Amino acid sequence: MLADEDGLRGSRYAARVLLPPKQGKVRLQYATILCADGQSALREAVDATWLRPPPPPTPPDFFASLQTGDPLALWHGDGWWEGNLTDAGREARDGAG
């Protein structure tokens, strides 16, 4: 699910759809985002266009194929963040960076 709040804009988080789309919205429950009580998983209705399947597993030759400017989705802080590779140096090609 795509986040659109300050500090989270552009990130995506794993969620389970609880109710099918109705008037363009779906009701979902997040896998890693909790309610203010810090105990229960957050549930909310969001625009159905914000949903997408999770990224596929990383292929074994992924790092060797990277080039500067390639689009990426990176896991950070319990969510996926989209960006572009700024340096495909030796560390990236070797899978060490």
C-alpha positions as a Python dict, from the first residue, in 0.01 Angstrom:
ca = {
    (1, 'M'): (0, 0, 0),
    (2, 'L'): (136, 343, -98),
    (3, 'A'): (173, 594, 188),
    (4, 'D'): (88, 960, 132),
    (5, 'E'): (157, 1111, 475),
    (6, 'D'): (440, 1353, 559),
    (7, 'G'): (761, 1161, 623),
    (8, 'L'): (621, 846, 458),
    (9, 'R'): (523, 982, 115),
    (10, 'G'): (617, 738, -160),
    (11, 'S'): (682, 441, 68),
    (12, 'R'): (482, 118, 52),
    (13, 'Y'): (384, -118, 334),
    (14, 'A'): (262, -476, 347),
    (15, 'A'): (-108, -506, 422),
    (16, 'R'): (-390, -757, 399),
    (17, 'V'): (-713, -657, 226),
    (18, 'L'): (-1002, -713, 469),
    (19, 'L'): (-1292, -605, 248),
    (20, 'P'): (-1320, -593, -131),
    (21, 'P'): (-1324, -256, -311),
    (22, 'K'): (-1631, -41, -256),
    (23, 'Q'): (-1660, 300, -421),
    (24, 'G'): (-1291, 285, -511),
    (25, 'K'): (-1172, 215, -154),
    (26, 'V'): (-1051, -102, 18),
    (27, 'R'): (-1035, -178, 389),
    (28, 'L'): (-697, -320, 490),
    (29, 'Q'): (-482, -415, 786),
    (30, 'Y'): (-110, -337, 788),
    (31, 'A'): (148, -604, 867),
    (32, 'T'): (403, -369, 1030),
    (33, 'I'): (220, -44, 1119),
    (34, 'L'): (54, -35, 1460),
    (35, 'C'): (-228, 176, 1605),
    (36, 'A'): (-146, 451, 1853),
    (37, 'D'): (-183, 194, 2133),
    (38, 'G'): (129, 19, 2000),
    (39, 'Q'): (-40, -319, 2028),
    (40, 'S'): (-283, -378, 1742),
    (41, 'A'): (-225, -361, 1368),
    (42, 'L'): (-357, -44, 1206),
    (43, 'R'): (-668, -84, 988),
    (44, 'E'): (-793, 179, 748),
    (45, 'A'): (-974, 239, 420),
    (46, 'V'): (-749, 352, 135),
    (47, 'D'): (-784, 428, -234),
    (48, 'A'): (-770, 96, -425),
    (49, 'T'): (-529, 247, -679),
    (50, 'W'): (-264, 265, -403),
    (51, 'L'): (-238, -115, -389),
    (52, 'R'): (15, -327, -574),
    (53, 'P'): (159, -674, -524),
    (54, 'P'): (483, -707, -328),
    (55, 'P'): (810, -687, -521),
    (56, 'P'): (945, -1020, -651),
    (57, 'P'): (1240, -1188, -478),
    (58, 'T'): (1581, -1048, -569),
    (59, 'P'): (1736, -1257, -850),
    (60, 'P'): (2086, -1399, -788),
    (61, 'D'): (2251, -1180, -1055),
    (62, 'F'): (2070, -861, -951),
    (63, 'F'): (2370, -666, -819),
    (64, 'A'): (2587, -745, -1121),
    (65, 'S'): (2320, -605, -1355),
    (66, 'L'): (2275, -268, -1179),
    (67, 'Q'): (2357, 53, -1359),
    (68, 'T'): (2354, 413, -1243),
    (69, 'G'): (2001, 554, -1279),
    (70, 'D'): (1821, 218, -1245),
    (71, 'P'): (1491, 235, -1052),
    (72, 'L'): (1494, 42, -724),
    (73, 'A'): (1257, -54, -443),
    (74, 'L'): (1449, -88, -114),
    (75, 'W'): (1331, -230, 220),
    (76, 'H'): (1385, 19, 506),
    (77, 'G'): (1198, 89, 829),
    (78, 'D'): (929, -177, 775),
    (79, 'G'): (843, -50, 428),
    (80, 'W'): (950, -34, 64),
    (81, 'W'): (1096, 293, -64),
    (82, 'E'): (1136, 371, -433),
    (83, 'G'): (1437, 550, -572),
    (84, 'N'): (1707, 542, -836),
    (85, 'L'): (2061, 410, -807),
    (86, 'T'): (2308, 697, -792),
    (87, 'D'): (2633, 494, -800),
    (88, 'A'): (2685, 149, -950),
    (89, 'G'): (3046, 123, -832),
    (90, 'R'): (3239, -193, -753),
    (91, 'E'): (3060, -251, -420),
    (92, 'A'): (2722, -261, -594),
    (93, 'R'): (2846, -495, -866),
    (94, 'D'): (2999, -731, -608),
    (95, 'G'): (2686, -730, -391),
    (96, 'A'): (2882, -585, -101),
    (97, 'G'): (2712, -248, -82),
}
